[in-house]
Structures are given as C-alpha cells and as structure tokens.
mmCIF file of C-alpha atoms and ligand atoms in Angstrom:
data_model
loop_
_atom_site.group_PDB
_atom_site.id
_atom_site.type_symbol
_atom_site.label_atom_id
_atom_site.label_comp_id
_atom_site.label_asym_id
_atom_site.label_seq_id
_atom_site.Cartn_x
_atom_site.Cartn_y
_atom_site.Cartn_z
ATOM 1 C CA MET N 1 61.073 128.037 111.250
ATOM 2 C CA SER N 2 63.346 128.225 108.100
ATOM 3 C CA ALA N 3 66.354 126.218 107.609
ATOM 4 C CA LEU N 4 69.424 128.326 109.222
ATOM 5 C CA TYR N 5 72.038 125.664 108.257
ATOM 6 C CA VAL N 6 71.610 122.889 105.582
ATOM 7 C CA LEU N 7 74.485 120.226 105.026
ATOM 8 C CA THR N 8 74.033 117.901 101.931
ATOM 9 C CA ASP N 9 77.105 115.015 101.675
ATOM 10 C CA VAL N 10 79.667 116.746 103.793
ATOM 11 C CA VAL N 11 82.894 114.577 104.578
ATOM 12 C CA GLN N 12 85.618 115.741 107.280
ATOM 13 C CA CYS N 13 88.865 114.172 107.284
ATOM 14 C CA TYR N 14 91.448 114.544 109.377
ATOM 15 C CA GLY N 15 94.943 113.675 107.355
ATOM 16 C CA ASP N 16 93.640 110.252 105.359
ATOM 17 C CA ARG N 17 91.122 109.189 108.451
ATOM 18 C CA GLU N 18 87.236 109.778 107.710
ATOM 19 C CA VAL N 19 85.558 111.393 110.771
ATOM 20 C CA LEU N 20 82.134 112.415 109.615
ATOM 21 C CA ARG N 21 79.864 111.645 106.623
ATOM 22 C CA LEU N 22 76.743 113.692 106.984
ATOM 23 C CA PRO N 23 74.234 112.775 103.698
ATOM 24 C CA SER N 24 71.922 115.363 104.955
ATOM 25 C CA LEU N 25 71.356 117.751 107.990
ATOM 26 C CA ALA N 26 69.173 120.890 108.617
ATOM 27 C CA VAL N 27 69.079 122.955 111.504
ATOM 28 C CA ALA N 28 66.313 125.254 111.897
ATOM 29 C CA GLU N 29 66.454 128.847 112.847
ATOM 30 C CA GLY N 30 65.632 129.100 117.051
ATOM 31 C CA VAL N 31 65.852 125.270 117.642
ATOM 32 C CA ILE N 32 67.550 123.880 120.426
ATOM 33 C CA LEU N 33 69.731 121.013 119.097
ATOM 34 C CA GLY N 34 71.343 118.139 120.858
ATOM 35 C CA LEU N 35 74.496 115.881 120.098
ATOM 36 C CA ALA N 36 74.899 112.991 121.616
ATOM 37 C CA GLY N 37 76.858 109.792 120.591
ATOM 38 C CA PRO N 38 79.981 108.235 122.327
ATOM 39 C CA ASN N 39 83.673 109.774 122.599
ATOM 40 C CA GLY N 40 84.627 110.089 118.953
ATOM 41 C CA GLY N 41 81.772 109.899 117.303
ATOM 42 C CA GLY N 42 82.262 113.294 115.745
ATOM 43 C CA LYS N 43 80.059 115.742 118.136
ATOM 44 C CA SER N 44 82.889 118.803 118.059
ATOM 45 C CA THR N 45 83.994 118.207 114.374
ATOM 46 C CA LEU N 46 80.406 118.995 113.542
ATOM 47 C CA LEU N 47 80.368 121.995 115.493
ATOM 48 C CA ARG N 48 83.849 122.790 114.246
ATOM 49 C CA LEU N 49 82.116 122.907 111.131
ATOM 50 C CA LEU N 50 79.256 124.571 111.987
ATOM 51 C CA ALA N 51 81.434 127.250 113.118
ATOM 52 C CA PHE N 52 83.180 127.468 110.229
ATOM 53 C CA LEU N 53 86.252 127.105 111.898
ATOM 54 C CA GLU N 54 86.782 124.355 109.658
ATOM 55 C CA THR N 55 85.822 123.833 106.221
ATOM 56 C CA PRO N 56 84.380 119.941 104.881
ATOM 57 C CA VAL N 57 86.755 118.087 102.724
ATOM 58 C CA ALA N 58 83.763 117.320 100.341
ATOM 59 C CA GLY N 59 80.075 118.236 100.546
ATOM 60 C CA GLU N 60 77.973 121.767 101.187
ATOM 61 C CA ILE N 61 77.317 124.112 104.074
ATOM 62 C CA HIS N 62 74.609 126.250 103.362
ATOM 63 C CA TYR N 63 73.835 128.878 105.682
ATOM 64 C CA ARG N 64 71.248 131.631 105.636
ATOM 65 C CA GLY N 65 70.234 130.149 101.985
ATOM 66 C CA ALA N 66 74.079 130.584 100.455
ATOM 67 C CA PRO N 67 76.457 128.478 100.032
ATOM 68 C CA THR N 68 79.582 129.035 103.053
ATOM 69 C CA VAL N 69 82.657 127.718 100.977
ATOM 70 C CA GLY N 70 85.134 130.507 100.822
ATOM 71 C CA ARG N 71 83.208 132.835 103.728
ATOM 72 C CA GLU N 72 84.050 131.144 106.466
ATOM 73 C CA TYR N 73 86.094 133.865 108.271
ATOM 74 C CA ALA N 74 83.121 136.542 107.468
ATOM 75 C CA LEU N 75 80.940 134.236 108.770
ATOM 76 C CA ARG N 76 82.472 133.418 112.066
ATOM 77 C CA GLY N 77 81.013 136.714 113.690
ATOM 78 C CA GLU N 78 78.068 134.831 113.158
ATOM 79 C CA VAL N 79 78.228 132.572 115.520
ATOM 80 C CA THR N 80 79.537 131.892 119.076
ATOM 81 C CA CYS N 81 81.359 128.994 120.462
ATOM 82 C CA PHE N 82 81.482 127.963 123.872
ATOM 83 C CA PRO N 83 84.546 125.243 124.110
ATOM 84 C CA GLN N 84 84.746 122.256 126.187
ATOM 85 C CA GLU N 85 87.122 124.254 128.522
ATOM 86 C CA PRO N 86 86.250 127.911 128.417
ATOM 87 C CA TYR N 87 88.880 130.171 130.441
ATOM 88 C CA LEU N 88 88.844 133.624 131.665
ATOM 89 C CA LEU N 89 90.885 136.906 131.215
ATOM 90 C CA LYS N 90 92.937 137.483 134.066
ATOM 91 C CA ARG N 91 90.608 140.387 134.858
ATOM 92 C CA SER N 92 87.385 140.888 136.990
ATOM 93 C CA VAL N 93 84.080 139.090 136.196
ATOM 94 C CA ARG N 94 82.757 142.373 134.908
ATOM 95 C CA ALA N 95 85.416 142.999 132.471
ATOM 96 C CA ASN N 96 85.550 139.621 130.978
ATOM 97 C CA VAL N 97 81.537 139.484 130.385
ATOM 98 C CA GLY N 98 81.619 143.179 128.959
ATOM 99 C CA PHE N 99 84.790 142.158 126.663
ATOM 100 C CA GLY N 100 83.250 140.983 123.963
ATOM 101 C CA LEU N 101 80.760 144.034 123.852
ATOM 102 C CA THR N 102 83.398 146.493 124.414
ATOM 103 C CA ALA N 103 85.249 144.947 121.488
ATOM 104 C CA ARG N 104 82.180 145.662 119.200
ATOM 105 C CA GLY N 105 81.482 149.038 120.566
ATOM 106 C CA ALA N 106 78.301 148.376 122.214
ATOM 107 C CA ARG N 107 77.014 151.363 124.233
ATOM 108 C CA ASP N 108 75.135 149.094 126.752
ATOM 109 C CA VAL N 109 77.716 147.327 128.261
ATOM 110 C CA ARG N 110 77.075 147.296 131.718
ATOM 111 C CA ASP N 111 73.476 146.524 131.476
ATOM 112 C CA ARG N 112 74.082 143.697 129.294
ATOM 113 C CA VAL N 113 76.852 142.295 131.264
ATOM 114 C CA GLU N 114 74.400 142.360 134.449
ATOM 115 C CA GLU N 115 71.718 140.582 132.609
ATOM 116 C CA ALA N 116 74.051 137.674 131.240
ATOM 117 C CA LEU N 117 75.062 137.246 134.849
ATOM 118 C CA THR N 118 71.695 137.117 135.928
ATOM 119 C CA MET N 119 71.166 134.519 133.361
ATOM 120 C CA VAL N 120 73.718 132.055 134.001
ATOM 121 C CA GLY N 121 72.406 132.919 138.202
ATOM 122 C CA LEU N 122 75.101 134.843 139.458
ATOM 123 C CA ASP N 123 74.237 138.045 141.121
ATOM 124 C CA PRO N 124 75.827 140.895 139.417
ATOM 125 C CA GLY N 125 76.084 142.829 143.108
ATOM 126 C CA ARG N 126 78.066 140.138 144.150
ATOM 127 C CA PHE N 127 80.115 138.340 141.943
ATOM 128 C CA ALA N 128 80.948 141.604 138.900
ATOM 129 C CA GLY N 129 83.303 142.976 140.836
ATOM 130 C CA ARG N 130 85.413 139.980 141.697
ATOM 131 C CA MET N 131 88.374 138.556 140.148
ATOM 132 C CA TRP N 132 89.476 135.527 137.535
ATOM 133 C CA HIS N 133 91.055 133.927 140.309
ATOM 134 C CA GLU N 134 88.244 134.151 142.994
ATOM 135 C CA LEU N 135 85.811 132.249 141.473
ATOM 136 C CA SER N 136 85.027 128.396 141.877
ATOM 137 C CA GLY N 137 85.076 125.977 138.742
ATOM 138 C CA GLY N 138 82.147 125.881 138.182
ATOM 139 C CA GLU N 139 81.577 129.848 138.603
ATOM 140 C CA VAL N 140 84.468 130.446 135.749
ATOM 141 C CA LYS N 141 81.950 128.082 133.385
ATOM 142 C CA ARG N 142 79.259 130.202 133.919
ATOM 143 C CA VAL N 143 81.070 133.420 134.018
ATOM 144 C CA ALA N 144 82.535 132.486 130.697
ATOM 145 C CA LEU N 145 78.771 131.028 129.789
ATOM 146 C CA ALA N 146 77.598 134.919 130.833
ATOM 147 C CA ALA N 147 80.361 136.275 128.150
ATOM 148 C CA ARG N 148 78.654 134.760 125.197
ATOM 149 C CA LEU N 149 75.052 135.073 126.572
ATOM 150 C CA ALA N 150 75.924 138.906 126.599
ATOM 151 C CA LEU N 151 76.672 139.153 122.819
ATOM 152 C CA ARG N 152 73.348 137.883 121.891
ATOM 153 C CA PRO N 153 74.394 135.611 119.232
ATOM 154 C CA ARG N 154 71.998 134.566 116.639
ATOM 155 C CA VAL N 155 73.502 131.151 117.124
ATOM 156 C CA LEU N 156 75.202 129.645 120.090
ATOM 157 C CA LEU N 157 77.331 126.547 119.687
ATOM 158 C CA LEU N 158 78.297 124.800 123.159
ATOM 159 C CA ASP N 159 80.400 122.301 123.632
ATOM 160 C CA GLU N 160 79.624 120.205 126.592
ATOM 161 C CA PRO N 161 78.835 122.959 128.788
ATOM 162 C CA THR N 162 77.660 120.813 131.881
ATOM 163 C CA ALA N 163 80.717 118.762 132.094
ATOM 164 C CA ASN N 164 81.858 119.342 135.285
ATOM 165 C CA LEU N 165 79.051 120.805 136.879
ATOM 166 C CA ASP N 166 76.566 120.185 139.763
ATOM 167 C CA ARG N 167 73.252 119.415 139.356
ATOM 168 C CA ASP N 168 72.572 122.773 140.474
ATOM 169 C CA SER N 169 74.953 124.600 138.105
ATOM 170 C CA ALA N 170 74.002 122.370 135.612
ATOM 171 C CA GLU N 171 69.907 123.753 135.778
ATOM 172 C CA LEU N 172 71.333 127.230 136.197
ATOM 173 C CA VAL N 173 73.137 126.481 132.409
ATOM 174 C CA ARG N 174 69.850 125.011 131.410
ATOM 175 C CA ARG N 175 68.012 128.006 132.198
ATOM 176 C CA ALA N 176 69.953 130.333 130.834
ATOM 177 C CA VAL N 177 70.383 128.428 127.543
ATOM 178 C CA VAL N 178 66.476 128.524 127.216
ATOM 179 C CA ALA N 179 66.272 132.056 127.906
ATOM 180 C CA ALA N 180 69.152 132.970 125.314
ATOM 181 C CA ARG N 181 66.171 131.631 122.788
ATOM 182 C CA GLU N 182 63.049 133.218 124.571
ATOM 183 C CA ARG N 183 64.687 136.290 124.866
ATOM 184 C CA HIS N 184 66.921 136.817 121.591
ATOM 185 C CA GLY N 185 65.482 134.236 119.556
ATOM 186 C CA THR N 186 69.167 132.395 119.643
ATOM 187 C CA THR N 187 69.734 129.026 117.857
ATOM 188 C CA LEU N 188 71.071 126.573 119.912
ATOM 189 C CA VAL N 189 73.407 123.413 119.480
ATOM 190 C CA ILE N 190 74.388 121.637 122.319
ATOM 191 C CA SER N 191 76.584 118.221 122.586
ATOM 192 C CA GLY N 192 77.157 116.678 125.436
ATOM 193 C CA HIS N 193 76.754 113.006 127.441
ATOM 194 C CA ASP N 194 74.166 114.106 130.240
ATOM 195 C CA HIS N 195 71.379 112.849 128.358
ATOM 196 C CA ALA N 196 68.967 113.565 130.540
ATOM 197 C CA TRP N 197 69.643 117.291 130.628
ATOM 198 C CA LEU N 198 69.679 117.594 126.757
ATOM 199 C CA ARG N 199 66.404 115.627 126.665
ATOM 200 C CA ALA N 200 65.015 118.573 129.073
ATOM 201 C CA ILE N 201 66.078 121.107 126.808
ATOM 202 C CA CYS N 202 66.340 120.048 123.183
ATOM 203 C CA ASP N 203 63.763 120.248 120.229
ATOM 204 C CA ASP N 204 65.704 117.121 118.898
ATOM 205 C CA ILE N 205 69.036 114.880 119.957
ATOM 206 C CA LEU N 206 70.921 113.413 117.007
ATOM 207 C CA TRP N 207 73.330 110.663 117.960
ATOM 208 C CA LEU N 208 76.484 110.665 116.497
ATOM 209 C CA ARG N 209 78.363 107.366 116.500
ATOM 210 C CA ASP N 210 81.898 106.708 114.294
ATOM 211 C CA GLY N 211 81.171 110.410 112.140
ATOM 212 C CA THR N 212 77.524 109.462 111.490
ATOM 213 C CA LEU N 213 74.192 109.970 111.843
ATOM 214 C CA ALA N 214 72.581 107.035 113.881
ATOM 215 C CA ALA N 215 68.769 107.236 115.578
ATOM 216 C CA PRO N 216 67.375 110.186 116.677
ATOM 217 C CA LEU N 217 66.841 110.763 120.277
ATOM 218 C CA PHE N 218 63.660 112.757 121.062
ATOM 219 C CA ALA N 219 63.240 115.216 123.684
ATOM 220 C CA ASP N 220 60.300 113.372 125.352
ATOM 221 C CA GLY N 221 62.368 110.295 125.205
ATOM 222 C CA HIS N 222 60.516 108.276 123.179
ATOM 223 C CA ALA N 223 63.217 106.725 121.250
ATOM 224 C CA TRP N 224 66.395 105.667 122.378
ATOM 225 C CA PRO N 225 69.162 104.819 119.921
ATOM 226 C CA GLU N 226 68.989 101.200 120.931
ATOM 227 C CA THR N 227 65.505 100.562 119.636
ATOM 228 C CA ALA N 228 65.131 103.493 117.484
ATOM 229 C CA GLU N 229 64.831 102.311 113.791
ATOM 230 C CA GLN N 230 64.536 105.503 111.806
ATOM 231 C CA THR N 231 67.641 106.732 110.620
ATOM 232 C CA ASN N 232 69.260 110.040 109.992
ATOM 233 C CA THR N 233 66.234 112.414 110.737
ATOM 234 C CA VAL N 234 67.222 115.769 111.749
ATOM 235 C CA ALA N 235 65.791 119.225 113.202
ATOM 236 C CA ARG N 236 62.017 118.650 112.750
ATOM 237 C CA ASN N 237 61.066 122.090 112.925
ATOM 238 C CA VAL N 238 62.885 122.629 109.230
ATOM 239 C CA SER N 239 60.092 123.848 106.886
HETATM 240 N N1 ATP Z 1 92.555 117.984 115.227
HETATM 241 C C1 ATP Z 1 92.423 116.577 115.258
HETATM 242 N N2 ATP Z 1 93.002 115.749 114.095
HETATM 243 C C2 ATP Z 1 93.141 114.710 113.875
HETATM 244 N N3 ATP Z 1 92.095 113.776 114.506
HETATM 245 C C3 ATP Z 1 91.210 114.719 115.370
HETATM 246 C C4 ATP Z 1 91.108 115.884 115.554
HETATM 247 N N4 ATP Z 1 90.515 116.107 116.245
HETATM 248 C C5 ATP Z 1 89.254 115.281 116.274
HETATM 249 N N5 ATP Z 1 89.888 114.122 115.660
HETATM 250 C C6 ATP Z 1 89.119 112.516 115.664
HETATM 251 O O1 ATP Z 1 87.840 112.791 114.999
HETATM 252 C C7 ATP Z 1 87.228 112.017 115.802
HETATM 253 C C8 ATP Z 1 85.790 112.693 116.321
HETATM 254 O O2 ATP Z 1 86.526 113.680 117.255
HETATM 255 P P1 ATP Z 1 85.394 114.323 117.890
HETATM 256 O O3 ATP Z 1 86.336 115.264 118.708
HETATM 257 O O4 ATP Z 1 84.328 115.264 116.819
HETATM 258 O O5 ATP Z 1 84.462 113.500 118.735
HETATM 259 P P2 ATP Z 1 83.448 114.139 119.790
HETATM 260 O O6 ATP Z 1 82.266 113.073 119.580
HETATM 261 O O7 ATP Z 1 83.141 115.525 120.321
HETATM 262 O O8 ATP Z 1 83.623 113.574 121.526
HETATM 263 P P3 ATP Z 1 83.910 113.766 122.636
HETATM 264 O O9 ATP Z 1 82.662 113.044 123.125
HETATM 265 O O10 ATP Z 1 85.279 112.881 122.941
HETATM 266 O O11 ATP Z 1 84.136 115.070 122.921
HETATM 267 C C9 ATP Z 1 88.002 111.504 116.470
HETATM 268 O O12 ATP Z 1 88.107 110.157 116.366
HETATM 269 C C10 ATP Z 1 89.092 111.828 117.084
HETATM 270 O O13 ATP Z 1 90.226 111.132 117.308
#
C-alpha cells in the first residue's frame, strides 16, 4: 500500500496554546487507523487537519504525494467527515442519505441509498420513508453514517462514531465501516474511547496524549500504552 497522507513536523496551535505536535505520521491508503487517548489529547484536531478543515501553523502535510498547503479547499471534496454529533436535514431518511449524491449529480441515487442503509443495518423498506423525527438517537447516527457511506468516499474520518450507541448498534457501525473498505477501498481514520471496539476493527491504533503521539496500541492488543515502549510508530502498512 502507498501512503495517502504524510505529515512531517506538524504543529497546531489555538491562540498561543500548542495542542498538537507530530514529528512524523504516515497513513497508508486503505488502512483503518484508530485514534485513542484521553479527552483533549488532540484526536479531533488531527481529524480536522486530515479533513483539510484547518492548516497547521508549522510543518507539512502531503496528500497523495503532493503538498496540500494552499489547496485545502479543493481537497475537502476528497474527504468525508462523520462528526461527533451528526444531525439530519428535516427531511425523510431517503432524502437525507441521497442528499450528497443528488448534489453531485449521481444517477443511481436510489440504489446507492438502499445499499448504504443496508450497510448500517437499516432495512430500506422500513426506514427510507421515515421522517427525521421518527428515529431513535442511535438510528439518527446510523442514517447519518449511511449518508456518508453512500458517497463512497476515498477517505472517511469518523469522530467517536460509537459514542452513545448500544452494543448492537456499535456492532452494526463496525460492520458498515469494514464493508466500506472492502467494497470501495475507503481509507478510514476513527477516533474513539471504546478501545475494545477500536481493537476489533483497526489495523493500527495511535495513542494521542497532550497533543503528542505516545505508545501505539495494536489491533491484537499486545501493547497497551501503559506498557509499550515504542513511540511514534505509525500505520504499519505504509511502504
Ligand atoms: N477551537 C478550539 N479553540 C481552542 N482550543 C481548542 C479548540 N478545539 C480544541 N481545542 C483544544 O485543543 C486540545 C485538543 O482538543 P481535541 O478536541 O483535538 O481533543 P480530543 O482528543 O478530540 O478530545 P475528546 O476525546 O474530548 O474529543 C484541547 O486542549 C482543546 O481544549
């Protein structure tokens, strides 16, 4: 696999406070990379940089082999974000999931909406015609995820996608994410506090604390941050 992102000496500050410092980080195309660590560790900040929503105050981000500085706006179309608290448009489930596809002029909107709903475990026959207010909180989250999956993005960045979900819903999200990579080759970066869930799905998990990369967790769980000695190890599949 080749590197999709390469970050070198990246620093991000809010005001005069440094919140992220990454000497070196590479994310391979097609990987599922987890971001773990305590509140305020810098996970969401890193996701915003990978989404090109912010520009670092220092350092370089390369995407698909080219520098990104000055091209952030154009590059945002390559990346789809799933925020911590996704919301739906005041429309039907079908209209919500199809919104981005219709905006892009896709022709097979109906089929792709149904595929995406099925991927998140929502039967299109039961759910597509429902209105946004006829859903539980967990269903809202899965509809919002289906709207992102329907776009078949190259990169999908998920900020705590299982927060407030019960075990069954979290499992459905896990399967949907795996399917996105298997069917469409999507690269996924996922932040979360549910370490067991992350370990079940991620090729690698990075541990961010106080804005720096600490010891890595591996998907097989053999190295927890308390005991690991390695630092600044990054997604292993980078060539
Ligand atoms: N817009 C902002 N302005 C100022 N400081 C910010 C802003 N966003 C985040 N921060 C600060 O940056 C640091 C990293 O925050 P970030 O949201 O990236 O952490 P996180 O690891 O995602 O946390 P959580 O697990 O709570 O979601 C924190 O100290 C936070 O207070």
